[in-house]
Amino acid sequence: MERDELECFLILAEELHFGRTADRMRLSRARVSQLVQRLERRVGAPLFARTSRRVALTPLGRQLRDDLEPHHRAIDAALARAVSKARSINGVLHVGFSNPLAGEIVLKAAEAMHTEHPELAVEICEVPMADPYGQLRRGEFDVQLTEFPVREDDLSGSPGLFTEPRTLAIAADHPLADKDAVSVEDLAEVPLLTIDGALPDYLLEHHVPTHTPSGHPIGRGPAVTNMQEALMLVAAGKGALLCAAHTATYFARPGISYVRFMDAAPVGYGLVWRAADNSGAVQAFARTANAVARELASR
């Protein structure tokens, strides 16, 4: 039995009037008649006795109504409970962040959430560089603030929250370190550290491109799994790292120069969550994080 047939049958069994049933269902009377006839064909016998003056349930119709009503009420109640839980903003929300700047925004959003929704606890944790979506997929995070692009069929997300320029982390004694700014074409002169992990090809190409815009190949340096390992290799002259501008502030260290790009596309950030788990708490956090990002951008 289709749900529209069930709804139509139970409402008509209550109203015993095609016009009022049509009004309640926001359908035409002809459509109500079609649904009833389709159900009667499915059952194999009339469920209503119709005359020009009245509509009445047949004995079979009364039996079907009595059998269906408790189950219909239980389904409605179950759906209502599910909707209420999905919209509730309580419990614990686990939020991931991909780097220190993203973590700063997540922390500020968590503090704002505590004020607006004190019944919701927000726990935050860093997303591993080598596995950007694994913990989210396993349910260890409910939502995470991460670099774009994200092109995963099972993940949904917000529009971009903010962007920042890109910079090149390079050994301080490399010739490129003496420049005020570098071009993406300059990457042909130095191998880039790559990332060893579960990154989709499009994301790896975004972080570690294989060619310059004009087609010159970019060398590959050693593979790394975390930022500290990457910076150690950069300082040792084993390769350069294409990174976001905030890295120069959060990871300043001897032996490394950070050189701005004159032409690289900025790094974009946004929130990502499981497409099938878009809860009220996730949506509330998304709104709060968006407000925090706008406030920081206006300063």
mmCIF file of C-alpha atoms in Angstrom:
data_model
loop_
_atom_site.group_PDB
_atom_site.id
_atom_site.type_symbol
_atom_site.label_atom_id
_atom_site.label_comp_id
_atom_site.label_asym_id
_atom_site.label_seq_id
_atom_site.Cartn_x
_atom_site.Cartn_y
_atom_site.Cartn_z
ATOM 1 C CA MET A 1 0.000 0.000 0.000
ATOM 2 C CA GLU A 2 1.337 3.405 -0.999
ATOM 3 C CA ARG A 3 1.424 6.112 1.662
ATOM 4 C CA ASP A 4 -0.940 8.389 -0.284
ATOM 5 C CA GLU A 5 -3.447 5.520 -0.536
ATOM 6 C CA LEU A 6 -3.188 4.907 3.218
ATOM 7 C CA GLU A 7 -3.659 8.577 4.086
ATOM 8 C CA CYS A 8 -6.579 8.924 1.698
ATOM 9 C CA PHE A 9 -8.311 5.812 2.980
ATOM 10 C CA LEU A 10 -8.031 6.753 6.660
ATOM 11 C CA ILE A 11 -9.139 10.354 6.120
ATOM 12 C CA LEU A 12 -12.104 9.297 3.976
ATOM 13 C CA ALA A 13 -12.992 6.654 6.560
ATOM 14 C CA GLU A 14 -13.132 9.465 9.131
ATOM 15 C CA GLU A 15 -14.869 12.144 7.034
ATOM 16 C CA LEU A 16 -17.085 9.897 4.884
ATOM 17 C CA HIS A 17 -17.129 12.763 2.426
ATOM 18 C CA PHE A 18 -15.018 13.090 -0.737
ATOM 19 C CA GLY A 19 -15.029 16.895 -0.725
ATOM 20 C CA ARG A 20 -13.793 17.267 2.838
ATOM 21 C CA THR A 21 -11.191 14.547 2.264
ATOM 22 C CA ALA A 22 -9.957 16.378 -0.811
ATOM 23 C CA ASP A 23 -9.701 19.630 1.164
ATOM 24 C CA ARG A 24 -7.710 18.027 3.979
ATOM 25 C CA MET A 25 -5.322 16.349 1.554
ATOM 26 C CA ARG A 26 -5.145 19.421 -0.698
ATOM 27 C CA LEU A 27 -6.084 17.254 -3.669
ATOM 28 C CA SER A 28 -8.889 17.311 -6.191
ATOM 29 C CA ARG A 29 -11.960 15.139 -5.615
ATOM 30 C CA ALA A 30 -11.068 13.257 -8.782
ATOM 31 C CA ARG A 31 -7.627 12.429 -7.338
ATOM 32 C CA VAL A 32 -9.206 11.190 -4.099
ATOM 33 C CA SER A 33 -11.509 8.935 -6.122
ATOM 34 C CA GLN A 34 -8.525 7.602 -8.056
ATOM 35 C CA LEU A 35 -6.626 6.769 -4.878
ATOM 36 C CA VAL A 36 -9.595 4.976 -3.349
ATOM 37 C CA GLN A 37 -10.238 3.003 -6.537
ATOM 38 C CA ARG A 38 -6.574 2.047 -6.769
ATOM 39 C CA LEU A 39 -6.615 0.750 -3.194
ATOM 40 C CA GLU A 40 -9.841 -1.165 -3.783
ATOM 41 C CA ARG A 41 -8.292 -2.817 -6.824
ATOM 42 C CA ARG A 42 -5.276 -3.717 -4.710
ATOM 43 C CA VAL A 43 -7.540 -5.253 -2.012
ATOM 44 C CA GLY A 44 -9.896 -6.866 -4.513
ATOM 45 C CA ALA A 45 -13.198 -5.651 -3.039
ATOM 46 C CA PRO A 46 -15.053 -2.353 -2.289
ATOM 47 C CA LEU A 47 -14.047 -0.527 0.881
ATOM 48 C CA PHE A 48 -16.741 2.163 0.661
ATOM 49 C CA ALA A 49 -20.419 2.048 -0.278
ATOM 50 C CA ARG A 50 -21.175 5.168 -2.318
ATOM 51 C CA THR A 51 -24.502 6.692 -3.176
ATOM 52 C CA SER A 52 -25.403 10.156 -4.427
ATOM 53 C CA ARG A 53 -26.147 11.205 -0.857
ATOM 54 C CA ARG A 54 -23.723 9.388 1.398
ATOM 55 C CA VAL A 55 -20.480 7.482 1.726
ATOM 56 C CA ALA A 56 -20.176 4.586 4.178
ATOM 57 C CA LEU A 57 -17.571 2.009 4.998
ATOM 58 C CA THR A 58 -18.243 -1.556 3.953
ATOM 59 C CA PRO A 59 -17.629 -4.265 6.574
ATOM 60 C CA LEU A 60 -14.290 -4.955 4.882
ATOM 61 C CA GLY A 61 -13.503 -1.234 4.952
ATOM 62 C CA ARG A 62 -14.241 -1.054 8.695
ATOM 63 C CA GLN A 63 -11.972 -4.031 9.326
ATOM 64 C CA LEU A 64 -9.152 -2.492 7.305
ATOM 65 C CA ARG A 65 -9.566 0.852 9.118
ATOM 66 C CA ASP A 66 -9.444 -0.822 12.541
ATOM 67 C CA ASP A 67 -6.365 -2.827 11.566
ATOM 68 C CA LEU A 68 -4.497 0.129 10.043
ATOM 69 C CA GLU A 69 -5.177 2.969 12.474
ATOM 70 C CA PRO A 70 -2.917 1.796 15.361
ATOM 71 C CA HIS A 71 -0.008 1.206 12.984
ATOM 72 C CA HIS A 72 -0.542 4.570 11.290
ATOM 73 C CA ARG A 73 -0.480 6.355 14.641
ATOM 74 C CA ALA A 74 2.705 4.485 15.584
ATOM 75 C CA ILE A 75 4.383 5.490 12.301
ATOM 76 C CA ASP A 76 3.413 9.131 12.802
ATOM 77 C CA ALA A 77 4.721 9.056 16.356
ATOM 78 C CA ALA A 78 8.004 7.466 15.263
ATOM 79 C CA LEU A 79 8.473 10.094 12.557
ATOM 80 C CA ALA A 80 7.717 12.882 15.022
ATOM 81 C CA ARG A 81 10.312 11.520 17.439
ATOM 82 C CA ALA A 82 12.884 11.283 14.651
ATOM 83 C CA VAL A 83 12.199 14.856 13.518
ATOM 84 C CA SER A 84 12.427 16.112 17.094
ATOM 85 C CA LYS A 85 15.767 14.376 17.635
ATOM 86 C CA ALA A 86 17.146 15.656 14.321
ATOM 87 C CA ARG A 87 16.206 19.228 15.212
ATOM 88 C CA SER A 88 17.334 19.072 18.811
ATOM 89 C CA ILE A 89 20.449 20.947 19.818
ATOM 90 C CA ASN A 90 21.797 19.047 22.781
ATOM 91 C CA GLY A 91 24.234 16.271 23.649
ATOM 92 C CA VAL A 92 27.781 16.361 22.272
ATOM 93 C CA LEU A 93 28.914 17.697 18.901
ATOM 94 C CA HIS A 94 32.350 16.556 17.730
ATOM 95 C CA VAL A 95 34.000 19.114 15.453
ATOM 96 C CA GLY A 96 37.212 18.676 13.492
ATOM 97 C CA PHE A 97 39.580 21.370 12.201
ATOM 98 C CA SER A 98 42.264 20.945 9.555
ATOM 99 C CA ASN A 99 44.840 23.520 10.668
ATOM 100 C CA PRO A 100 45.457 26.137 13.390
ATOM 101 C CA LEU A 101 43.524 28.929 11.665
ATOM 102 C CA ALA A 102 40.527 26.665 11.170
ATOM 103 C CA GLY A 103 40.927 25.589 14.797
ATOM 104 C CA GLU A 104 40.787 29.197 15.974
ATOM 105 C CA ILE A 105 37.471 29.723 14.188
ATOM 106 C CA VAL A 106 36.094 26.409 15.448
ATOM 107 C CA LEU A 107 37.064 27.339 19.013
ATOM 108 C CA LYS A 108 35.374 30.742 18.770
ATOM 109 C CA ALA A 109 32.271 29.120 17.276
ATOM 110 C CA ALA A 110 32.235 26.545 20.093
ATOM 111 C CA GLU A 111 32.372 29.346 22.682
ATOM 112 C CA ALA A 112 29.476 31.131 20.971
ATOM 113 C CA MET A 113 27.507 27.880 20.823
ATOM 114 C CA HIS A 114 27.949 27.425 24.583
ATOM 115 C CA THR A 115 26.288 30.790 25.127
ATOM 116 C CA GLU A 116 23.423 30.181 22.696
ATOM 117 C CA HIS A 117 22.923 26.461 23.379
ATOM 118 C CA PRO A 118 24.321 25.615 26.829
ATOM 119 C CA GLU A 119 22.778 22.130 26.637
ATOM 120 C CA LEU A 120 25.134 21.264 23.740
ATOM 121 C CA ALA A 121 28.764 20.353 24.463
ATOM 122 C CA VAL A 122 31.191 20.967 21.580
ATOM 123 C CA GLU A 123 34.384 18.912 21.537
ATOM 124 C CA ILE A 124 37.062 19.805 18.989
ATOM 125 C CA CYS A 125 39.998 17.864 17.571
ATOM 126 C CA GLU A 126 42.469 18.244 14.695
ATOM 127 C CA VAL A 127 41.841 16.437 11.409
ATOM 128 C CA PRO A 128 44.896 14.397 10.323
ATOM 129 C CA MET A 129 46.633 15.783 7.237
ATOM 130 C CA ALA A 130 47.003 12.266 5.826
ATOM 131 C CA ASP A 131 43.342 11.267 6.288
ATOM 132 C CA PRO A 132 41.118 14.305 5.688
ATOM 133 C CA TYR A 133 37.711 12.552 5.676
ATOM 134 C CA GLY A 134 38.216 9.199 7.418
ATOM 135 C CA GLN A 135 37.236 10.241 10.940
ATOM 136 C CA LEU A 136 34.237 12.163 9.632
ATOM 137 C CA ARG A 137 33.020 9.113 7.712
ATOM 138 C CA ARG A 138 33.532 6.869 10.754
ATOM 139 C CA GLY A 139 31.420 9.177 12.915
ATOM 140 C CA GLU A 140 34.304 10.374 15.083
ATOM 141 C CA PHE A 141 33.499 13.913 13.893
ATOM 142 C CA ASP A 142 30.018 15.259 13.222
ATOM 143 C CA VAL A 143 31.289 18.211 11.210
ATOM 144 C CA GLN A 144 34.680 19.641 10.330
ATOM 145 C CA LEU A 145 36.127 22.917 9.086
ATOM 146 C CA THR A 146 38.498 22.053 6.286
ATOM 147 C CA GLU A 147 40.164 23.251 3.099
ATOM 148 C CA PHE A 148 38.185 23.185 -0.102
ATOM 149 C CA PRO A 149 37.651 21.696 -2.617
ATOM 150 C CA VAL A 150 35.615 18.756 -1.302
ATOM 151 C CA ARG A 151 34.059 16.569 -3.994
ATOM 152 C CA GLU A 152 32.866 13.523 -2.074
ATOM 153 C CA ASP A 153 29.457 12.041 -2.952
ATOM 154 C CA ASP A 154 28.716 11.000 0.638
ATOM 155 C CA LEU A 155 29.620 14.380 2.162
ATOM 156 C CA SER A 156 27.738 17.659 2.182
ATOM 157 C CA GLY A 157 28.787 21.062 3.318
ATOM 158 C CA SER A 158 28.353 24.778 3.576
ATOM 159 C CA PRO A 159 29.356 27.344 1.002
ATOM 160 C CA GLY A 160 32.877 28.628 1.523
ATOM 161 C CA LEU A 161 33.296 30.503 4.807
ATOM 162 C CA PHE A 162 36.523 32.380 4.079
ATOM 163 C CA THR A 163 39.733 32.333 2.033
ATOM 164 C CA GLU A 164 43.368 33.215 2.663
ATOM 165 C CA PRO A 165 46.386 33.634 0.380
ATOM 166 C CA ARG A 166 48.837 30.864 -0.352
ATOM 167 C CA THR A 167 52.502 30.971 0.528
ATOM 168 C CA LEU A 168 55.557 28.848 -0.179
ATOM 169 C CA ALA A 169 57.523 27.370 2.722
ATOM 170 C CA ILE A 170 61.095 26.872 1.502
ATOM 171 C CA ALA A 171 64.579 26.430 2.941
ATOM 172 C CA ALA A 172 66.024 29.797 3.911
ATOM 173 C CA ASP A 173 69.139 29.216 1.778
ATOM 174 C CA HIS A 174 67.213 28.389 -1.428
ATOM 175 C CA PRO A 175 67.400 31.070 -4.164
ATOM 176 C CA LEU A 176 63.604 31.461 -4.163
ATOM 177 C CA ALA A 177 63.734 32.484 -0.508
ATOM 178 C CA ASP A 178 65.371 35.784 -1.512
ATOM 179 C CA LYS A 179 62.409 36.866 -3.623
ATOM 180 C CA ASP A 180 59.737 39.258 -2.357
ATOM 181 C CA ALA A 181 57.135 37.094 -4.103
ATOM 182 C CA VAL A 182 57.107 33.976 -6.255
ATOM 183 C CA SER A 183 54.985 32.824 -9.165
ATOM 184 C CA VAL A 184 53.338 29.434 -9.540
ATOM 185 C CA GLU A 185 55.687 28.993 -12.496
ATOM 186 C CA ASP A 186 58.612 29.126 -10.035
ATOM 187 C CA LEU A 187 57.503 25.794 -8.591
ATOM 188 C CA ALA A 188 59.276 24.114 -11.498
ATOM 189 C CA GLU A 189 62.540 25.057 -9.733
ATOM 190 C CA VAL A 190 61.942 23.128 -6.512
ATOM 191 C CA PRO A 191 60.377 19.761 -5.602
ATOM 192 C CA LEU A 192 57.210 19.925 -3.530
ATOM 193 C CA LEU A 193 56.712 17.708 -0.512
ATOM 194 C CA THR A 194 53.786 15.406 -1.124
ATOM 195 C CA ILE A 195 51.297 13.932 1.354
ATOM 196 C CA ASP A 196 51.310 10.254 2.219
ATOM 197 C CA GLY A 197 47.771 9.199 3.033
ATOM 198 C CA ALA A 198 44.163 8.736 1.971
ATOM 199 C CA LEU A 199 43.777 11.897 -0.120
ATOM 200 C CA PRO A 200 41.616 11.757 -3.240
ATOM 201 C CA ASP A 201 43.502 12.562 -6.431
ATOM 202 C CA TYR A 202 41.809 15.942 -6.951
ATOM 203 C CA LEU A 203 42.740 17.085 -3.434
ATOM 204 C CA LEU A 204 46.334 15.895 -3.742
ATOM 205 C CA GLU A 205 46.652 17.776 -7.050
ATOM 206 C CA HIS A 206 45.254 20.888 -5.336
ATOM 207 C CA HIS A 207 47.849 20.729 -2.556
ATOM 208 C CA VAL A 208 50.729 19.293 -4.581
ATOM 209 C CA PRO A 209 50.278 20.160 -8.277
ATOM 210 C CA THR A 210 52.238 18.114 -10.804
ATOM 211 C CA HIS A 211 52.650 20.882 -13.389
ATOM 212 C CA THR A 212 52.801 24.663 -13.531
ATOM 213 C CA PRO A 213 50.038 26.504 -15.425
ATOM 214 C CA SER A 214 52.252 26.602 -18.534
ATOM 215 C CA GLY A 215 52.861 22.853 -18.346
ATOM 216 C CA HIS A 216 56.327 22.610 -16.794
ATOM 217 C CA PRO A 217 56.638 19.573 -14.473
ATOM 218 C CA ILE A 218 56.949 20.128 -10.738
ATOM 219 C CA GLY A 219 59.242 17.727 -8.947
ATOM 220 C CA ARG A 220 58.077 15.525 -6.086
ATOM 221 C CA GLY A 221 59.849 15.600 -2.762
ATOM 222 C CA PRO A 222 59.452 13.160 0.146
ATOM 223 C CA ALA A 223 55.968 12.215 1.370
ATOM 224 C CA VAL A 224 54.857 13.459 4.801
ATOM 225 C CA THR A 225 51.964 12.715 7.120
ATOM 226 C CA ASN A 226 51.935 15.796 9.363
ATOM 227 C CA MET A 227 53.033 19.431 9.456
ATOM 228 C CA GLN A 228 55.967 19.034 11.854
ATOM 229 C CA GLU A 229 57.495 16.358 9.658
ATOM 230 C CA ALA A 230 56.980 18.589 6.598
ATOM 231 C CA LEU A 231 58.666 21.596 8.191
ATOM 232 C CA MET A 232 61.640 19.515 9.304
ATOM 233 C CA LEU A 233 62.174 18.374 5.704
ATOM 234 C CA VAL A 234 61.711 21.908 4.328
ATOM 235 C CA ALA A 235 64.372 23.267 6.708
ATOM 236 C CA ALA A 236 66.699 20.446 5.616
ATOM 237 C CA GLY A 237 66.320 21.481 1.978
ATOM 238 C CA LYS A 238 64.492 18.302 0.928
ATOM 239 C CA GLY A 239 61.655 20.187 -0.753
ATOM 240 C CA ALA A 240 59.209 23.063 -0.481
ATOM 241 C CA LEU A 241 55.683 23.099 0.869
ATOM 242 C CA LEU A 242 52.715 24.815 -0.731
ATOM 243 C CA CYS A 243 50.684 26.075 2.226
ATOM 244 C CA ALA A 244 48.245 28.672 3.510
ATOM 245 C CA ALA A 245 49.488 32.107 4.575
ATOM 246 C CA HIS A 246 48.711 31.548 8.261
ATOM 247 C CA THR A 247 51.440 28.870 8.360
ATOM 248 C CA ALA A 248 54.092 31.592 8.529
ATOM 249 C CA THR A 249 52.565 32.850 11.790
ATOM 250 C CA TYR A 250 51.773 29.556 13.474
ATOM 251 C CA PHE A 251 54.871 27.634 12.320
ATOM 252 C CA ALA A 252 57.707 30.191 12.193
ATOM 253 C CA ARG A 253 61.019 28.434 12.752
ATOM 254 C CA PRO A 254 64.748 28.790 11.918
ATOM 255 C CA GLY A 255 65.846 27.573 8.511
ATOM 256 C CA ILE A 256 62.508 28.233 6.793
ATOM 257 C CA SER A 257 61.386 31.229 4.768
ATOM 258 C CA TYR A 258 57.790 31.883 3.799
ATOM 259 C CA VAL A 259 57.433 33.629 0.449
ATOM 260 C CA ARG A 260 54.102 34.954 -0.737
ATOM 261 C CA PHE A 261 52.670 34.107 -4.162
ATOM 262 C CA MET A 262 51.815 36.833 -6.624
ATOM 263 C CA ASP A 263 49.443 34.652 -8.674
ATOM 264 C CA ALA A 264 48.347 31.520 -6.778
ATOM 265 C CA ALA A 265 44.655 30.950 -6.144
ATOM 266 C CA PRO A 266 43.714 31.467 -2.479
ATOM 267 C CA VAL A 267 42.943 28.640 -0.066
ATOM 268 C CA GLY A 268 39.218 28.280 0.585
ATOM 269 C CA TYR A 269 37.629 26.849 3.717
ATOM 270 C CA GLY A 270 34.195 25.497 4.549
ATOM 271 C CA LEU A 271 32.292 23.094 6.770
ATOM 272 C CA VAL A 272 31.752 19.474 5.759
ATOM 273 C CA TRP A 273 29.491 16.829 7.263
ATOM 274 C CA ARG A 274 28.022 13.460 6.324
ATOM 275 C CA ALA A 275 25.247 13.949 3.776
ATOM 276 C CA ALA A 276 22.955 11.542 5.631
ATOM 277 C CA ASP A 277 23.484 13.130 9.047
ATOM 278 C CA ASN A 278 22.496 16.778 8.776
ATOM 279 C CA SER A 279 21.279 17.326 12.348
ATOM 280 C CA GLY A 280 19.957 20.436 14.028
ATOM 281 C CA ALA A 281 23.180 20.713 16.029
ATOM 282 C CA VAL A 282 25.276 20.585 12.852
ATOM 283 C CA GLN A 283 23.142 23.276 11.221
ATOM 284 C CA ALA A 284 23.333 25.471 14.326
ATOM 285 C CA PHE A 285 27.111 25.118 14.385
ATOM 286 C CA ALA A 286 27.287 25.965 10.664
ATOM 287 C CA ARG A 287 25.353 29.190 11.247
ATOM 288 C CA THR A 288 27.549 30.132 14.186
ATOM 289 C CA ALA A 289 30.810 29.357 12.369
ATOM 290 C CA ASN A 290 29.644 31.426 9.413
ATOM 291 C CA ALA A 291 28.969 34.385 11.715
ATOM 292 C CA VAL A 292 32.370 34.008 13.403
ATOM 293 C CA ALA A 293 34.160 33.856 10.030
ATOM 294 C CA ARG A 294 32.349 36.983 8.820
ATOM 295 C CA GLU A 295 33.276 38.840 12.007
ATOM 296 C CA LEU A 296 36.952 37.896 11.720
ATOM 297 C CA ALA A 297 37.019 38.860 8.034
ATOM 298 C CA SER A 298 35.637 42.321 8.839
ATOM 299 C CA ARG A 299 38.488 43.172 11.210
#
